[in-house]
């Protein structure tokens, strides 16, 4: 069970980092777009959330299976001869997490970036700052609160998920959420399931505490800054 817990945390961290790497540039582009385009982009990010979580995950099964769209496309352009095993591995689980939880990273960062006073950029340009210096000294520090908020909003559901690992992992890569589900649903050992749930809640509370401490302090100009 320690190995399961370790795997759960590692996959959650990997998916959170990938969401941050992909999501921050998206949020930045959205925040710099004209207001009408901003609303459209935000709607496009929220739109998939209107679809059932299970349906979105099952759709990835259809895309990644041996006769799925991805394999058929790669075979059609001559990159592969045999279908790739894209399902039932850690990569598929991480991909499912990133797809389902990416909006929870983009929207908090976008919310913070869109509220930055543009006069700060104008003043920095007037003082001779380069684009890189403006990003490192203005944009990034002022957006840290949104970054930590997005990290907590992605890490918490990622570390506790069991549907994604069940469907895209094929029950070969159990996470802590799968163990808890099995104890309550199949094994009937509610005491052990409750103990595992408390351990999971500790990780969630730690993540929320770190996000609240750093995000709250940095948003006020305190703490690390």
C-alpha atoms as an extended CHARMM CRD file, in Angstrom:
* protein
*
       225  EXT
         1         1  UNK       CA              0.0000000000        0.0000000000        0.0000000000  PROA      1               0.0000000000
         2         2  UNK       CA              2.9510000000        2.3200000000        0.5110000000  PROA      2               0.0000000000
         3         3  UNK       CA              3.9180000000        1.6840000000       -3.1110000000  PROA      3               0.0000000000
         4         4  UNK       CA              0.3510000000        2.5000000000       -4.1660000000  PROA      4               0.0000000000
         5         5  UNK       CA              0.4520000000        5.7180000000       -2.1570000000  PROA      5               0.0000000000
         6         6  UNK       CA              3.8440000000        6.5940000000       -3.6330000000  PROA      6               0.0000000000
         7         7  UNK       CA              2.5800000000        5.9420000000       -7.1840000000  PROA      7               0.0000000000
         8         8  UNK       CA             -0.5080000000        8.0640000000       -6.5260000000  PROA      8               0.0000000000
         9         9  UNK       CA              1.5430000000       11.0320000000       -5.3340000000  PROA      9               0.0000000000
        10        10  UNK       CA              4.0630000000       10.7260000000       -8.1740000000  PROA      10              0.0000000000
        11        11  UNK       CA              1.3870000000       10.5720000000      -10.8840000000  PROA      11              0.0000000000
        12        12  UNK       CA             -0.5060000000       13.4490000000       -9.2680000000  PROA      12              0.0000000000
        13        13  UNK       CA              2.6640000000       15.5710000000       -9.1410000000  PROA      13              0.0000000000
        14        14  UNK       CA              3.5350000000       14.7220000000      -12.7690000000  PROA      14              0.0000000000
        15        15  UNK       CA              0.0520000000       15.5890000000      -14.0000000000  PROA      15              0.0000000000
        16        16  UNK       CA              0.0590000000       18.8130000000      -11.9530000000  PROA      16              0.0000000000
        17        17  UNK       CA              3.4100000000       19.8870000000      -13.3970000000  PROA      17              0.0000000000
        18        18  UNK       CA              2.2310000000       19.1020000000      -16.9320000000  PROA      18              0.0000000000
        19        19  UNK       CA             -0.9650000000       21.0810000000      -16.3690000000  PROA      19              0.0000000000
        20        20  UNK       CA              1.1550000000       24.0040000000      -15.1540000000  PROA      20              0.0000000000
        21        21  UNK       CA              3.5190000000       23.8210000000      -18.1290000000  PROA      21              0.0000000000
        22        22  UNK       CA              0.6320000000       23.7080000000      -20.5960000000  PROA      22              0.0000000000
        23        23  UNK       CA             -1.8150000000       25.8670000000      -18.6770000000  PROA      23              0.0000000000
        24        24  UNK       CA              0.2920000000       28.9010000000      -17.7890000000  PROA      24              0.0000000000
        25        25  UNK       CA              1.0270000000       29.9180000000      -21.4110000000  PROA      25              0.0000000000
        26        26  UNK       CA             -2.6300000000       29.3550000000      -22.2680000000  PROA      26              0.0000000000
        27        27  UNK       CA             -3.7510000000       31.5510000000      -19.3700000000  PROA      27              0.0000000000
        28        28  UNK       CA             -1.2160000000       34.2080000000      -20.3540000000  PROA      28              0.0000000000
        29        29  UNK       CA             -2.4190000000       34.2390000000      -23.9770000000  PROA      29              0.0000000000
        30        30  UNK       CA             -6.0250000000       34.4930000000      -22.8030000000  PROA      30              0.0000000000
        31        31  UNK       CA             -5.2230000000       37.3940000000      -20.4660000000  PROA      31              0.0000000000
        32        32  UNK       CA             -3.5260000000       39.3800000000      -23.2690000000  PROA      32              0.0000000000
        33        33  UNK       CA             -6.3070000000       38.8040000000      -25.8060000000  PROA      33              0.0000000000
        34        34  UNK       CA             -9.0700000000       41.3710000000      -26.4950000000  PROA      34              0.0000000000
        35        35  UNK       CA            -11.9920000000       41.1840000000      -24.0830000000  PROA      35              0.0000000000
        36        36  UNK       CA            -14.3940000000       39.5100000000      -26.5360000000  PROA      36              0.0000000000
        37        37  UNK       CA            -11.8610000000       36.8330000000      -27.3910000000  PROA      37              0.0000000000
        38        38  UNK       CA            -11.0980000000       36.3420000000      -23.6900000000  PROA      38              0.0000000000
        39        39  UNK       CA            -14.7130000000       35.4480000000      -22.9750000000  PROA      39              0.0000000000
        40        40  UNK       CA            -14.7980000000       33.0620000000      -25.9210000000  PROA      40              0.0000000000
        41        41  UNK       CA            -11.5680000000       31.3410000000      -24.8400000000  PROA      41              0.0000000000
        42        42  UNK       CA            -12.7750000000       31.0130000000      -21.2440000000  PROA      42              0.0000000000
        43        43  UNK       CA            -16.0390000000       29.5190000000      -22.4900000000  PROA      43              0.0000000000
        44        44  UNK       CA            -14.1480000000       26.9850000000      -24.6020000000  PROA      44              0.0000000000
        45        45  UNK       CA            -12.2140000000       25.8730000000      -21.5140000000  PROA      45              0.0000000000
        46        46  UNK       CA            -15.3510000000       25.5580000000      -19.4060000000  PROA      46              0.0000000000
        47        47  UNK       CA            -17.4200000000       23.8910000000      -22.1410000000  PROA      47              0.0000000000
        48        48  UNK       CA            -15.9330000000       20.3610000000      -21.7470000000  PROA      48              0.0000000000
        49        49  UNK       CA            -16.8320000000       20.4700000000      -18.0470000000  PROA      49              0.0000000000
        50        50  UNK       CA            -20.4960000000       20.4790000000      -19.0520000000  PROA      50              0.0000000000
        51        51  UNK       CA            -19.9880000000       16.9310000000      -20.3200000000  PROA      51              0.0000000000
        52        52  UNK       CA            -20.0640000000       14.0510000000      -17.8690000000  PROA      52              0.0000000000
        53        53  UNK       CA            -16.6540000000       13.1370000000      -16.4240000000  PROA      53              0.0000000000
        54        54  UNK       CA            -17.1110000000        9.4600000000      -17.3530000000  PROA      54              0.0000000000
        55        55  UNK       CA            -18.0000000000       10.2960000000      -20.9460000000  PROA      55              0.0000000000
        56        56  UNK       CA            -14.8710000000       12.4090000000      -21.3570000000  PROA      56              0.0000000000
        57        57  UNK       CA            -12.7280000000        9.5750000000      -19.9900000000  PROA      57              0.0000000000
        58        58  UNK       CA            -14.4340000000        6.9430000000      -22.1650000000  PROA      58              0.0000000000
        59        59  UNK       CA            -13.7750000000        9.1630000000      -25.1800000000  PROA      59              0.0000000000
        60        60  UNK       CA            -10.0350000000        8.8570000000      -24.5210000000  PROA      60              0.0000000000
        61        61  UNK       CA            -10.4040000000        5.0820000000      -24.4610000000  PROA      61              0.0000000000
        62        62  UNK       CA            -11.8540000000        5.2750000000      -27.9570000000  PROA      62              0.0000000000
        63        63  UNK       CA             -9.0060000000        7.4910000000      -29.1300000000  PROA      63              0.0000000000
        64        64  UNK       CA             -6.1400000000        5.4850000000      -27.6060000000  PROA      64              0.0000000000
        65        65  UNK       CA             -7.2330000000        1.8840000000      -28.1990000000  PROA      65              0.0000000000
        66        66  UNK       CA             -5.3940000000       -0.2500000000      -30.7690000000  PROA      66              0.0000000000
        67        67  UNK       CA             -8.0160000000        0.4550000000      -33.4530000000  PROA      67              0.0000000000
        68        68  UNK       CA             -8.5490000000        3.9910000000      -32.2320000000  PROA      68              0.0000000000
        69        69  UNK       CA             -8.1590000000        7.2710000000      -34.0510000000  PROA      69              0.0000000000
        70        70  UNK       CA             -4.5580000000        7.9080000000      -32.9080000000  PROA      70              0.0000000000
        71        71  UNK       CA             -3.2090000000        4.5240000000      -34.0170000000  PROA      71              0.0000000000
        72        72  UNK       CA             -5.1340000000        4.5910000000      -37.2760000000  PROA      72              0.0000000000
        73        73  UNK       CA             -3.7980000000        8.0710000000      -38.0600000000  PROA      73              0.0000000000
        74        74  UNK       CA             -0.1930000000        7.0520000000      -37.3070000000  PROA      74              0.0000000000
        75        75  UNK       CA             -0.5680000000        3.9770000000      -39.5060000000  PROA      75              0.0000000000
        76        76  UNK       CA             -2.1420000000        6.0210000000      -42.3070000000  PROA      76              0.0000000000
        77        77  UNK       CA              0.8400000000        8.3980000000      -42.4810000000  PROA      77              0.0000000000
        78        78  UNK       CA              3.2980000000        5.5020000000      -42.2740000000  PROA      78              0.0000000000
        79        79  UNK       CA              4.8900000000        6.1910000000      -38.8720000000  PROA      79              0.0000000000
        80        80  UNK       CA              3.9930000000        2.7820000000      -37.4220000000  PROA      80              0.0000000000
        81        81  UNK       CA              3.2270000000       -0.6840000000      -38.7790000000  PROA      81              0.0000000000
        82        82  UNK       CA              1.7060000000       -2.1960000000      -35.6490000000  PROA      82              0.0000000000
        83        83  UNK       CA             -0.6840000000       -0.4500000000      -33.2360000000  PROA      83              0.0000000000
        84        84  UNK       CA              0.9710000000        1.1520000000      -30.2390000000  PROA      84              0.0000000000
        85        85  UNK       CA             -0.0880000000        0.1780000000      -26.7250000000  PROA      85              0.0000000000
        86        86  UNK       CA             -1.3470000000        3.5880000000      -25.6860000000  PROA      86              0.0000000000
        87        87  UNK       CA             -3.8850000000        2.3790000000      -23.1380000000  PROA      87              0.0000000000
        88        88  UNK       CA             -3.5010000000        0.6750000000      -19.7460000000  PROA      88              0.0000000000
        89        89  UNK       CA             -0.2690000000        2.3310000000      -18.6500000000  PROA      89              0.0000000000
        90        90  UNK       CA              0.8890000000        5.2520000000      -16.5240000000  PROA      90              0.0000000000
        91        91  UNK       CA              1.1010000000        7.5230000000      -19.5680000000  PROA      91              0.0000000000
        92        92  UNK       CA             -2.5840000000        7.0350000000      -20.3530000000  PROA      92              0.0000000000
        93        93  UNK       CA             -3.5140000000        7.7500000000      -16.7310000000  PROA      93              0.0000000000
        94        94  UNK       CA             -1.4700000000       10.9700000000      -16.6900000000  PROA      94              0.0000000000
        95        95  UNK       CA             -2.9550000000       12.0250000000      -20.0370000000  PROA      95              0.0000000000
        96        96  UNK       CA             -6.4560000000       11.4970000000      -18.6810000000  PROA      96              0.0000000000
        97        97  UNK       CA             -5.6430000000       13.5520000000      -15.5930000000  PROA      97              0.0000000000
        98        98  UNK       CA             -4.1470000000       16.3960000000      -17.6150000000  PROA      98              0.0000000000
        99        99  UNK       CA             -7.1130000000       16.5170000000      -19.9780000000  PROA      99              0.0000000000
       100       100  UNK       CA             -9.7470000000       16.4510000000      -17.2290000000  PROA      100             0.0000000000
       101       101  UNK       CA             -8.0340000000       18.8000000000      -14.7710000000  PROA      101             0.0000000000
       102       102  UNK       CA             -6.3320000000       21.3080000000      -17.1070000000  PROA      102             0.0000000000
       103       103  UNK       CA             -9.1790000000       23.8770000000      -16.8530000000  PROA      103             0.0000000000
       104       104  UNK       CA             -8.6910000000       23.9330000000      -13.0680000000  PROA      104             0.0000000000
       105       105  UNK       CA             -5.1340000000       25.1470000000      -13.6690000000  PROA      105             0.0000000000
       106       106  UNK       CA             -5.8570000000       27.6010000000      -16.4860000000  PROA      106             0.0000000000
       107       107  UNK       CA             -8.8280000000       29.4690000000      -15.0250000000  PROA      107             0.0000000000
       108       108  UNK       CA             -7.2910000000       30.5300000000      -11.6520000000  PROA      108             0.0000000000
       109       109  UNK       CA             -4.1100000000       31.7380000000      -13.3570000000  PROA      109             0.0000000000
       110       110  UNK       CA             -6.1260000000       33.5320000000      -16.0330000000  PROA      110             0.0000000000
       111       111  UNK       CA             -8.2490000000       35.1980000000      -13.3630000000  PROA      111             0.0000000000
       112       112  UNK       CA             -5.1510000000       36.6300000000      -11.6690000000  PROA      112             0.0000000000
       113       113  UNK       CA             -3.3240000000       37.6200000000      -14.8740000000  PROA      113             0.0000000000
       114       114  UNK       CA             -6.3440000000       39.4290000000      -16.2840000000  PROA      114             0.0000000000
       115       115  UNK       CA             -6.4940000000       41.6780000000      -13.2070000000  PROA      115             0.0000000000
       116       116  UNK       CA             -2.8930000000       42.9090000000      -13.4030000000  PROA      116             0.0000000000
       117       117  UNK       CA             -2.8250000000       46.6760000000      -13.9640000000  PROA      117             0.0000000000
       118       118  UNK       CA             -1.5180000000       47.2840000000      -17.4850000000  PROA      118             0.0000000000
       119       119  UNK       CA              0.0980000000       50.5470000000      -16.3370000000  PROA      119             0.0000000000
       120       120  UNK       CA              2.7450000000       48.4120000000      -14.5920000000  PROA      120             0.0000000000
       121       121  UNK       CA              3.8200000000       47.0770000000      -17.9710000000  PROA      121             0.0000000000
       122       122  UNK       CA              3.8400000000       50.5650000000      -19.4690000000  PROA      122             0.0000000000
       123       123  UNK       CA              6.0140000000       51.8490000000      -16.6310000000  PROA      123             0.0000000000
       124       124  UNK       CA              8.4180000000       48.9300000000      -17.0240000000  PROA      124             0.0000000000
       125       125  UNK       CA              8.7150000000       49.5440000000      -20.7770000000  PROA      125             0.0000000000
       126       126  UNK       CA              9.3410000000       53.2540000000      -20.1600000000  PROA      126             0.0000000000
       127       127  UNK       CA             12.1430000000       52.3400000000      -17.7370000000  PROA      127             0.0000000000
       128       128  UNK       CA             13.8220000000       50.1750000000      -20.3760000000  PROA      128             0.0000000000
       129       129  UNK       CA             12.8510000000       46.7050000000      -19.1580000000  PROA      129             0.0000000000
       130       130  UNK       CA             12.9310000000       43.8660000000      -21.6780000000  PROA      130             0.0000000000
       131       131  UNK       CA             10.0570000000       41.4500000000      -22.2070000000  PROA      131             0.0000000000
       132       132  UNK       CA             11.8350000000       38.7710000000      -20.1810000000  PROA      132             0.0000000000
       133       133  UNK       CA             12.4940000000       41.1580000000      -17.2980000000  PROA      133             0.0000000000
       134       134  UNK       CA              8.8680000000       42.2750000000      -17.2790000000  PROA      134             0.0000000000
       135       135  UNK       CA              7.6880000000       38.6850000000      -17.1320000000  PROA      135             0.0000000000
       136       136  UNK       CA             10.1310000000       37.6620000000      -14.3800000000  PROA      136             0.0000000000
       137       137  UNK       CA              9.6740000000       40.7600000000      -12.2070000000  PROA      137             0.0000000000
       138       138  UNK       CA              6.0140000000       41.6770000000      -12.7690000000  PROA      138             0.0000000000
       139       139  UNK       CA              3.9100000000       38.9910000000      -14.4370000000  PROA      139             0.0000000000
       140       140  UNK       CA              5.2520000000       35.9110000000      -12.6750000000  PROA      140             0.0000000000
       141       141  UNK       CA              5.3670000000       37.3150000000       -9.1060000000  PROA      141             0.0000000000
       142       142  UNK       CA              1.8640000000       38.7780000000       -9.3750000000  PROA      142             0.0000000000
       143       143  UNK       CA              0.4760000000       35.5210000000      -10.7830000000  PROA      143             0.0000000000
       144       144  UNK       CA              1.9550000000       33.2210000000       -8.1330000000  PROA      144             0.0000000000
       145       145  UNK       CA             -1.2700000000       33.2700000000       -6.1140000000  PROA      145             0.0000000000
       146       146  UNK       CA             -3.1640000000       31.9090000000       -9.1210000000  PROA      146             0.0000000000
       147       147  UNK       CA             -0.4230000000       29.3450000000       -9.7590000000  PROA      147             0.0000000000
       148       148  UNK       CA             -0.6600000000       27.9280000000       -6.2410000000  PROA      148             0.0000000000
       149       149  UNK       CA             -4.4490000000       27.9520000000       -6.4250000000  PROA      149             0.0000000000
       150       150  UNK       CA             -4.3070000000       26.0230000000       -9.7070000000  PROA      150             0.0000000000
       151       151  UNK       CA             -1.7670000000       23.5610000000       -8.2890000000  PROA      151             0.0000000000
       152       152  UNK       CA             -4.0030000000       22.7140000000       -5.3570000000  PROA      152             0.0000000000
       153       153  UNK       CA             -7.0970000000       22.4500000000       -7.5790000000  PROA      153             0.0000000000
       154       154  UNK       CA             -5.3080000000       19.9610000000       -9.8540000000  PROA      154             0.0000000000
       155       155  UNK       CA             -3.2780000000       18.0020000000       -7.3070000000  PROA      155             0.0000000000
       156       156  UNK       CA             -6.1850000000       17.2880000000       -4.9450000000  PROA      156             0.0000000000
       157       157  UNK       CA             -8.4820000000       15.5520000000       -7.4860000000  PROA      157             0.0000000000
       158       158  UNK       CA             -5.4970000000       13.9380000000       -9.2300000000  PROA      158             0.0000000000
       159       159  UNK       CA             -4.1800000000       12.2420000000       -6.0830000000  PROA      159             0.0000000000
       160       160  UNK       CA             -7.6430000000       10.9770000000       -5.1310000000  PROA      160             0.0000000000
       161       161  UNK       CA             -8.9800000000        9.8950000000       -8.5260000000  PROA      161             0.0000000000
       162       162  UNK       CA            -10.0020000000        6.3020000000       -9.1990000000  PROA      162             0.0000000000
       163       163  UNK       CA            -12.1700000000        6.5260000000      -12.3270000000  PROA      163             0.0000000000
       164       164  UNK       CA             -9.3150000000        7.5720000000      -14.6170000000  PROA      164             0.0000000000
       165       165  UNK       CA             -6.9610000000        4.8850000000      -13.3230000000  PROA      165             0.0000000000
       166       166  UNK       CA             -9.7300000000        2.2740000000      -13.6060000000  PROA      166             0.0000000000
       167       167  UNK       CA            -10.5980000000        3.0730000000      -17.2160000000  PROA      167             0.0000000000
       168       168  UNK       CA             -7.3140000000        4.2450000000      -18.7370000000  PROA      168             0.0000000000
       169       169  UNK       CA             -5.0800000000        2.1650000000      -16.4740000000  PROA      169             0.0000000000
       170       170  UNK       CA             -7.1470000000       -0.9890000000      -16.8720000000  PROA      170             0.0000000000
       171       171  UNK       CA             -6.8920000000       -1.8270000000      -13.1400000000  PROA      171             0.0000000000
       172       172  UNK       CA             -3.1840000000       -2.5260000000      -13.6930000000  PROA      172             0.0000000000
       173       173  UNK       CA             -2.0530000000        0.6680000000      -12.0090000000  PROA      173             0.0000000000
       174       174  UNK       CA             -4.0840000000        1.0810000000       -8.8470000000  PROA      174             0.0000000000
       175       175  UNK       CA             -3.9400000000        4.4110000000       -7.0770000000  PROA      175             0.0000000000
       176       176  UNK       CA             -4.8910000000        5.2170000000       -3.5120000000  PROA      176             0.0000000000
       177       177  UNK       CA             -8.3980000000        6.1390000000       -4.6750000000  PROA      177             0.0000000000
       178       178  UNK       CA             -8.8200000000        2.6680000000       -6.1850000000  PROA      178             0.0000000000
       179       179  UNK       CA             -7.7600000000        1.0080000000       -2.9230000000  PROA      179             0.0000000000
       180       180  UNK       CA            -10.2830000000        3.0420000000       -0.9390000000  PROA      180             0.0000000000
       181       181  UNK       CA            -13.0300000000        2.2540000000       -3.4550000000  PROA      181             0.0000000000
       182       182  UNK       CA            -12.2370000000       -1.4700000000       -3.2790000000  PROA      182             0.0000000000
       183       183  UNK       CA            -12.3630000000       -1.5000000000        0.5210000000  PROA      183             0.0000000000
       184       184  UNK       CA            -15.8000000000        0.1060000000        0.6300000000  PROA      184             0.0000000000
       185       185  UNK       CA            -17.3580000000       -1.4060000000       -2.4870000000  PROA      185             0.0000000000
       186       186  UNK       CA            -15.9820000000       -4.9250000000       -2.7900000000  PROA      186             0.0000000000
       187       187  UNK       CA            -13.9390000000       -6.0340000000        0.2360000000  PROA      187             0.0000000000
       188       188  UNK       CA            -16.2680000000       -4.6230000000        2.8450000000  PROA      188             0.0000000000
       189       189  UNK       CA            -13.4230000000       -3.5830000000        5.1600000000  PROA      189             0.0000000000
       190       190  UNK       CA            -14.7450000000       -0.1540000000        5.9870000000  PROA      190             0.0000000000
       191       191  UNK       CA            -12.2980000000        0.3360000000        8.8640000000  PROA      191             0.0000000000
       192       192  UNK       CA             -9.2660000000       -0.0430000000        6.6120000000  PROA      192             0.0000000000
       193       193  UNK       CA            -10.9100000000        2.0520000000        3.9130000000  PROA      193             0.0000000000
       194       194  UNK       CA            -11.5610000000        4.8080000000        6.4670000000  PROA      194             0.0000000000
       195       195  UNK       CA             -7.9310000000        4.6970000000        7.6240000000  PROA      195             0.0000000000
       196       196  UNK       CA             -6.7190000000        5.0390000000        4.0360000000  PROA      196             0.0000000000
       197       197  UNK       CA             -9.1610000000        7.9090000000        3.5100000000  PROA      197             0.0000000000
       198       198  UNK       CA             -7.7100000000        9.7430000000        6.5070000000  PROA      198             0.0000000000
       199       199  UNK       CA             -4.1950000000        9.3630000000        5.0840000000  PROA      199             0.0000000000
       200       200  UNK       CA             -5.4470000000       10.7610000000        1.7860000000  PROA      200             0.0000000000
       201       201  UNK       CA             -7.1700000000       13.6280000000        3.5830000000  PROA      201             0.0000000000
       202       202  UNK       CA             -3.8710000000       14.4950000000        5.2940000000  PROA      202             0.0000000000
       203       203  UNK       CA             -2.2050000000       14.8880000000        1.8820000000  PROA      203             0.0000000000
       204       204  UNK       CA             -5.1140000000       17.0080000000        0.6840000000  PROA      204             0.0000000000
       205       205  UNK       CA             -5.0120000000       19.2470000000        3.7540000000  PROA      205             0.0000000000
       206       206  UNK       CA             -1.2510000000       19.7110000000        3.3820000000  PROA      206             0.0000000000
       207       207  UNK       CA             -1.7060000000       20.7090000000       -0.2650000000  PROA      207             0.0000000000
       208       208  UNK       CA             -4.4950000000       23.1480000000        0.6660000000  PROA      208             0.0000000000
       209       209  UNK       CA             -2.4200000000       24.6000000000        3.5060000000  PROA      209             0.0000000000
       210       210  UNK       CA              0.6200000000       25.1650000000        1.3040000000  PROA      210             0.0000000000
       211       211  UNK       CA             -1.5330000000       26.7580000000       -1.3940000000  PROA      211             0.0000000000
       212       212  UNK       CA             -3.2880000000       29.0030000000        1.1260000000  PROA      212             0.0000000000
       213       213  UNK       CA             -0.0420000000       30.0590000000        2.8340000000  PROA      213             0.0000000000
       214       214  UNK       CA              2.0000000000       30.8730000000       -0.2570000000  PROA      214             0.0000000000
       215       215  UNK       CA             -0.8520000000       32.0140000000       -2.4620000000  PROA      215             0.0000000000
       216       216  UNK       CA             -2.4060000000       34.2040000000        0.2320000000  PROA      216             0.0000000000
       217       217  UNK       CA              0.8660000000       35.7960000000        1.3010000000  PROA      217             0.0000000000
       218       218  UNK       CA              2.1220000000       36.3670000000       -2.2160000000  PROA      218             0.0000000000
       219       219  UNK       CA             -1.1410000000       37.9150000000       -3.3260000000  PROA      219             0.0000000000
       220       220  UNK       CA             -0.6350000000       40.5060000000       -0.5680000000  PROA      220             0.0000000000
       221       221  UNK       CA              2.9750000000       41.1280000000       -1.5370000000  PROA      221             0.0000000000
       222       222  UNK       CA              4.2960000000       39.2760000000        1.4970000000  PROA      222             0.0000000000
       223       223  UNK       CA              6.0100000000       35.9630000000        2.1050000000  PROA      223             0.0000000000
       224       224  UNK       CA              8.6050000000       34.9500000000       -0.4860000000  PROA      224             0.0000000000
       225       225  UNK       CA              8.4510000000       38.2600000000       -2.2920000000  PROA      225             0.0000000000
